[in-house]
mmCIF file of C-alpha atoms and ligand atoms in Angstrom:
data_model
loop_
_atom_site.group_PDB
_atom_site.id
_atom_site.type_symbol
_atom_site.label_atom_id
_atom_site.label_comp_id
_atom_site.label_asym_id
_atom_site.label_seq_id
_atom_site.Cartn_x
_atom_site.Cartn_y
_atom_site.Cartn_z
ATOM 1 C CA UNK A 18 -46.827 -48.660 30.078
ATOM 2 C CA UNK A 19 -50.600 -48.885 30.715
ATOM 3 C CA UNK A 20 -52.790 -46.413 28.860
ATOM 4 C CA UNK A 21 -55.890 -44.666 30.170
ATOM 5 C CA UNK A 22 -58.217 -43.008 27.668
ATOM 6 C CA UNK A 23 -60.339 -39.991 28.511
ATOM 7 C CA UNK A 24 -63.081 -38.869 26.162
ATOM 8 C CA UNK A 25 -65.328 -35.911 26.900
ATOM 9 C CA UNK A 26 -67.762 -33.646 25.049
ATOM 10 C CA UNK A 27 -68.117 -30.022 24.009
ATOM 11 C CA UNK A 28 -71.827 -30.222 24.948
ATOM 12 C CA UNK A 29 -70.923 -30.522 28.644
ATOM 13 C CA UNK A 30 -70.970 -27.316 30.668
ATOM 14 C CA UNK A 31 -68.072 -28.336 32.904
ATOM 15 C CA UNK A 32 -64.589 -29.533 31.925
ATOM 16 C CA UNK A 33 -64.933 -33.020 33.359
ATOM 17 C CA UNK A 34 -62.195 -34.433 31.102
ATOM 18 C CA UNK A 35 -59.530 -32.181 32.576
ATOM 19 C CA UNK A 36 -60.884 -32.883 36.064
ATOM 20 C CA UNK A 37 -60.563 -36.644 35.506
ATOM 21 C CA UNK A 38 -57.046 -36.139 34.133
ATOM 22 C CA UNK A 39 -56.063 -34.037 37.156
ATOM 23 C CA UNK A 40 -57.382 -36.693 39.544
ATOM 24 C CA UNK A 41 -55.585 -39.521 37.717
ATOM 25 C CA UNK A 42 -52.296 -37.609 37.926
ATOM 26 C CA UNK A 43 -52.822 -37.301 41.689
ATOM 27 C CA UNK A 44 -53.463 -41.048 41.981
ATOM 28 C CA UNK A 45 -50.126 -42.186 40.627
ATOM 29 C CA UNK A 46 -47.715 -42.573 37.763
ATOM 30 C CA UNK A 47 -46.851 -45.438 35.465
ATOM 31 C CA UNK A 48 -49.573 -44.771 32.916
ATOM 32 C CA UNK A 49 -50.111 -42.590 29.877
ATOM 33 C CA UNK A 50 -53.287 -40.570 29.426
ATOM 34 C CA UNK A 51 -54.753 -40.181 25.940
ATOM 35 C CA UNK A 52 -57.445 -37.525 25.518
ATOM 36 C CA UNK A 53 -60.155 -37.094 22.921
ATOM 37 C CA UNK A 54 -63.103 -34.676 22.755
ATOM 38 C CA UNK A 55 -66.278 -35.195 20.731
ATOM 39 C CA UNK A 56 -69.393 -33.010 20.268
ATOM 40 C CA UNK A 57 -71.911 -34.942 22.387
ATOM 41 C CA UNK A 58 -72.644 -38.098 24.351
ATOM 42 C CA UNK A 59 -73.766 -40.112 21.328
ATOM 43 C CA UNK A 60 -70.286 -39.632 19.857
ATOM 44 C CA UNK A 61 -68.598 -41.127 22.930
ATOM 45 C CA UNK A 62 -68.965 -44.873 22.139
ATOM 46 C CA UNK A 63 -66.992 -44.918 18.893
ATOM 47 C CA UNK A 64 -64.383 -42.526 20.294
ATOM 48 C CA UNK A 65 -63.922 -44.831 23.303
ATOM 49 C CA UNK A 66 -63.726 -47.906 21.052
ATOM 50 C CA UNK A 67 -61.089 -46.210 18.901
ATOM 51 C CA UNK A 68 -59.087 -45.319 22.017
ATOM 52 C CA UNK A 69 -59.090 -49.008 22.949
ATOM 53 C CA UNK A 70 -58.523 -50.538 19.519
ATOM 54 C CA UNK A 71 -56.333 -47.936 17.812
ATOM 55 C CA UNK A 72 -54.552 -46.322 20.775
ATOM 56 C CA UNK A 73 -54.199 -49.406 22.965
ATOM 57 C CA UNK A 74 -56.017 -47.982 25.989
ATOM 58 C CA UNK A 75 -56.521 -50.469 28.841
ATOM 59 C CA UNK A 76 -59.509 -48.566 30.218
ATOM 60 C CA UNK A 77 -61.456 -45.492 29.110
ATOM 61 C CA UNK A 78 -63.311 -42.836 31.089
ATOM 62 C CA UNK A 79 -66.202 -41.407 29.036
ATOM 63 C CA UNK A 80 -67.645 -38.177 30.398
ATOM 64 C CA UNK A 81 -70.767 -36.353 29.281
ATOM 65 C CA UNK A 82 -73.570 -34.073 30.388
ATOM 66 C CA UNK A 83 -77.077 -34.944 29.219
ATOM 67 C CA UNK A 84 -79.345 -31.916 29.117
ATOM 68 C CA UNK A 85 -82.696 -31.661 30.928
ATOM 69 C CA UNK A 86 -85.098 -32.218 28.010
ATOM 70 C CA UNK A 87 -86.716 -35.599 27.203
ATOM 71 C CA UNK A 88 -84.762 -35.713 23.921
ATOM 72 C CA UNK A 89 -81.523 -35.271 25.897
ATOM 73 C CA UNK A 90 -82.489 -38.158 28.205
ATOM 74 C CA UNK A 91 -83.187 -40.308 25.148
ATOM 75 C CA UNK A 92 -79.794 -39.397 23.669
ATOM 76 C CA UNK A 93 -78.129 -40.273 26.980
ATOM 77 C CA UNK A 94 -79.843 -43.663 27.087
ATOM 78 C CA UNK A 95 -78.765 -44.376 23.508
ATOM 79 C CA UNK A 96 -75.224 -43.272 24.333
ATOM 80 C CA UNK A 97 -75.202 -45.573 27.357
ATOM 81 C CA UNK A 98 -76.253 -48.507 25.245
ATOM 82 C CA UNK A 99 -73.477 -47.667 22.783
ATOM 83 C CA UNK A 100 -70.926 -47.519 25.584
ATOM 84 C CA UNK A 101 -72.024 -50.913 26.897
ATOM 85 C CA UNK A 102 -71.800 -52.330 23.370
ATOM 86 C CA UNK A 103 -68.300 -50.904 22.953
ATOM 87 C CA UNK A 104 -67.263 -52.516 26.241
ATOM 88 C CA UNK A 105 -68.575 -55.905 25.177
ATOM 89 C CA UNK A 106 -67.030 -55.659 21.717
ATOM 90 C CA UNK A 107 -63.611 -54.779 23.134
ATOM 91 C CA UNK A 108 -63.778 -56.671 26.455
ATOM 92 C CA UNK A 109 -62.562 -53.491 28.121
ATOM 93 C CA UNK A 110 -64.066 -51.253 30.796
ATOM 94 C CA UNK A 111 -65.419 -47.887 29.706
ATOM 95 C CA UNK A 112 -66.413 -45.996 32.838
ATOM 96 C CA UNK A 113 -69.439 -43.880 31.969
ATOM 97 C CA UNK A 114 -69.466 -40.571 33.815
ATOM 98 C CA UNK A 115 -72.714 -38.808 33.023
ATOM 99 C CA UNK A 116 -73.941 -35.824 34.997
ATOM 100 C CA UNK A 117 -77.503 -34.929 34.077
ATOM 101 C CA UNK A 118 -78.053 -31.190 34.111
ATOM 102 C CA UNK A 119 -81.216 -31.564 36.189
ATOM 103 C CA UNK A 120 -79.520 -33.570 38.942
ATOM 104 C CA UNK A 121 -78.402 -30.322 40.551
ATOM 105 C CA UNK A 122 -80.509 -27.466 41.937
ATOM 106 C CA UNK A 123 -78.388 -24.696 40.370
ATOM 107 C CA UNK A 124 -75.243 -24.110 38.299
ATOM 108 C CA UNK A 125 -72.984 -23.973 41.356
ATOM 109 C CA UNK A 126 -74.136 -27.386 42.521
ATOM 110 C CA UNK A 127 -73.918 -28.743 38.961
ATOM 111 C CA UNK A 128 -70.265 -27.687 38.726
ATOM 112 C CA UNK A 129 -69.547 -29.206 42.152
ATOM 113 C CA UNK A 130 -71.302 -32.459 41.184
ATOM 114 C CA UNK A 131 -69.517 -32.713 37.821
ATOM 115 C CA UNK A 132 -66.170 -32.169 39.538
ATOM 116 C CA UNK A 133 -66.801 -34.721 42.310
ATOM 117 C CA UNK A 134 -68.255 -37.382 40.009
ATOM 118 C CA UNK A 135 -65.430 -37.034 37.476
ATOM 119 C CA UNK A 136 -62.826 -37.326 40.266
ATOM 120 C CA UNK A 137 -64.466 -40.283 42.016
ATOM 121 C CA UNK A 138 -64.884 -42.202 38.760
ATOM 122 C CA UNK A 139 -61.270 -41.410 37.817
ATOM 123 C CA UNK A 140 -60.341 -43.090 41.113
ATOM 124 C CA UNK A 141 -62.551 -46.070 40.225
ATOM 125 C CA UNK A 142 -60.849 -46.380 36.829
ATOM 126 C CA UNK A 143 -57.397 -46.232 38.446
ATOM 127 C CA UNK A 144 -58.324 -48.878 41.009
ATOM 128 C CA UNK A 145 -59.925 -51.133 38.378
ATOM 129 C CA UNK A 146 -56.698 -51.047 36.419
ATOM 130 C CA UNK A 147 -54.051 -51.031 39.141
ATOM 131 C CA UNK A 148 -55.653 -51.973 42.483
ATOM 132 C CA UNK A 149 -58.748 -54.141 41.951
ATOM 133 C CA UNK A 150 -58.424 -55.378 45.545
ATOM 134 C CA UNK A 151 -59.252 -51.864 46.728
ATOM 135 C CA UNK A 152 -62.672 -52.072 45.023
ATOM 136 C CA UNK A 153 -63.144 -55.628 46.293
ATOM 137 C CA UNK A 154 -62.855 -54.309 49.855
ATOM 138 C CA UNK A 155 -65.527 -51.690 49.103
ATOM 139 C CA UNK A 156 -68.101 -54.220 47.835
ATOM 140 C CA UNK A 157 -71.607 -53.530 49.140
ATOM 141 C CA UNK A 158 -70.698 -50.299 50.908
ATOM 142 C CA UNK A 159 -73.171 -48.025 49.110
ATOM 143 C CA UNK A 160 -70.656 -45.854 47.312
ATOM 144 C CA UNK A 161 -71.982 -42.986 45.189
ATOM 145 C CA UNK A 162 -70.007 -40.807 42.826
ATOM 146 C CA UNK A 163 -70.733 -37.141 43.359
ATOM 147 C CA UNK A 164 -73.385 -36.872 46.065
ATOM 148 C CA UNK A 165 -72.867 -38.456 49.511
ATOM 149 C CA UNK A 166 -72.322 -42.204 49.757
ATOM 150 C CA UNK A 167 -75.485 -43.878 51.054
ATOM 151 C CA UNK A 168 -73.660 -46.562 53.055
ATOM 152 C CA UNK A 169 -74.402 -50.245 53.609
ATOM 153 C CA UNK A 170 -77.582 -51.730 55.049
ATOM 154 C CA UNK A 171 -77.618 -54.476 57.681
ATOM 155 C CA UNK A 172 -78.343 -57.967 56.388
ATOM 156 C CA UNK A 173 -79.177 -61.296 57.969
ATOM 157 C CA UNK A 174 -75.703 -62.721 57.795
ATOM 158 C CA UNK A 175 -73.645 -59.705 58.778
ATOM 159 C CA UNK A 176 -70.870 -61.253 56.693
ATOM 160 C CA UNK A 177 -68.089 -59.176 55.245
ATOM 161 C CA UNK A 178 -65.518 -60.883 53.071
HETATM 162 C C1 DLZ B 11 -80.565 -33.671 21.792
HETATM 163 C C2 DLZ B 11 -79.140 -33.847 22.196
HETATM 164 N N1 DLZ B 11 -78.875 -33.811 23.511
HETATM 165 C C3 DLZ B 11 -77.590 -34.005 23.926
HETATM 166 C C4 DLZ B 11 -77.276 -33.990 25.306
HETATM 167 O O1 DLZ B 11 -78.128 -33.805 26.175
HETATM 168 N N2 DLZ B 11 -75.976 -34.154 25.659
HETATM 169 C C5 DLZ B 11 -74.983 -34.362 24.738
HETATM 170 O O2 DLZ B 11 -73.822 -34.519 25.131
HETATM 171 N N3 DLZ B 11 -75.276 -34.405 23.418
HETATM 172 C C6 DLZ B 11 -76.526 -34.218 22.998
HETATM 173 N N4 DLZ B 11 -76.817 -34.227 21.682
HETATM 174 C C7 DLZ B 11 -75.717 -34.381 20.708
HETATM 175 C C8 DLZ B 11 -75.430 -35.844 20.357
HETATM 176 O O3 DLZ B 11 -74.912 -36.528 21.476
HETATM 177 C C9 DLZ B 11 -74.398 -35.932 19.212
HETATM 178 O O4 DLZ B 11 -73.281 -35.134 19.511
HETATM 179 C C10 DLZ B 11 -74.964 -35.473 17.874
HETATM 180 O O5 DLZ B 11 -76.147 -36.158 17.588
HETATM 181 C C11 DLZ B 11 -73.933 -35.674 16.734
HETATM 182 O O6 DLZ B 11 -73.628 -37.061 16.566
HETATM 183 C C12 DLZ B 11 -78.117 -34.060 21.255
HETATM 184 C C13 DLZ B 11 -78.444 -34.086 19.806
#
């Protein structure tokens, strides 16, 4: 049975891990979910790598909420680099789901955004693992996770493959 890892943080102000788990369970069956929680975003890379190498996860969803201060942004950037490194070291996708606290105008919108982004990236992870052709069909369509999709722009060729 395929295994999907979910790792989230206690720093986050919304339970994005449980949201991602709920969305995955709506998507289908035939996989096992393995959950871990770490203090903050910089702790996500090693937790994700351990989920892949020690728990046999085929894909991992890593969720975190960088705060609004410059030091938080720096931490988030460092965490991102760690997540990319962990992906390259393990040859396995780790879907980074970061919701920056200052992306939303108030707490209500932040909760809505965290929920939507966690769900839409859980769908991406499911499709990457089980239905890659679904993503292939969505190539170049301006998808966004959380806020509205921006849609495609017209090109010279008008080709769609
Ligand atoms: C400054 C800071 N900002 C954030 C943040 O915005 N979001 C977050 O999830 N974690 C933050 N942390 C904590 C670090 O990611 C990490 O948990 C600690 O440095 C312990 O390794 C720190 C230290």
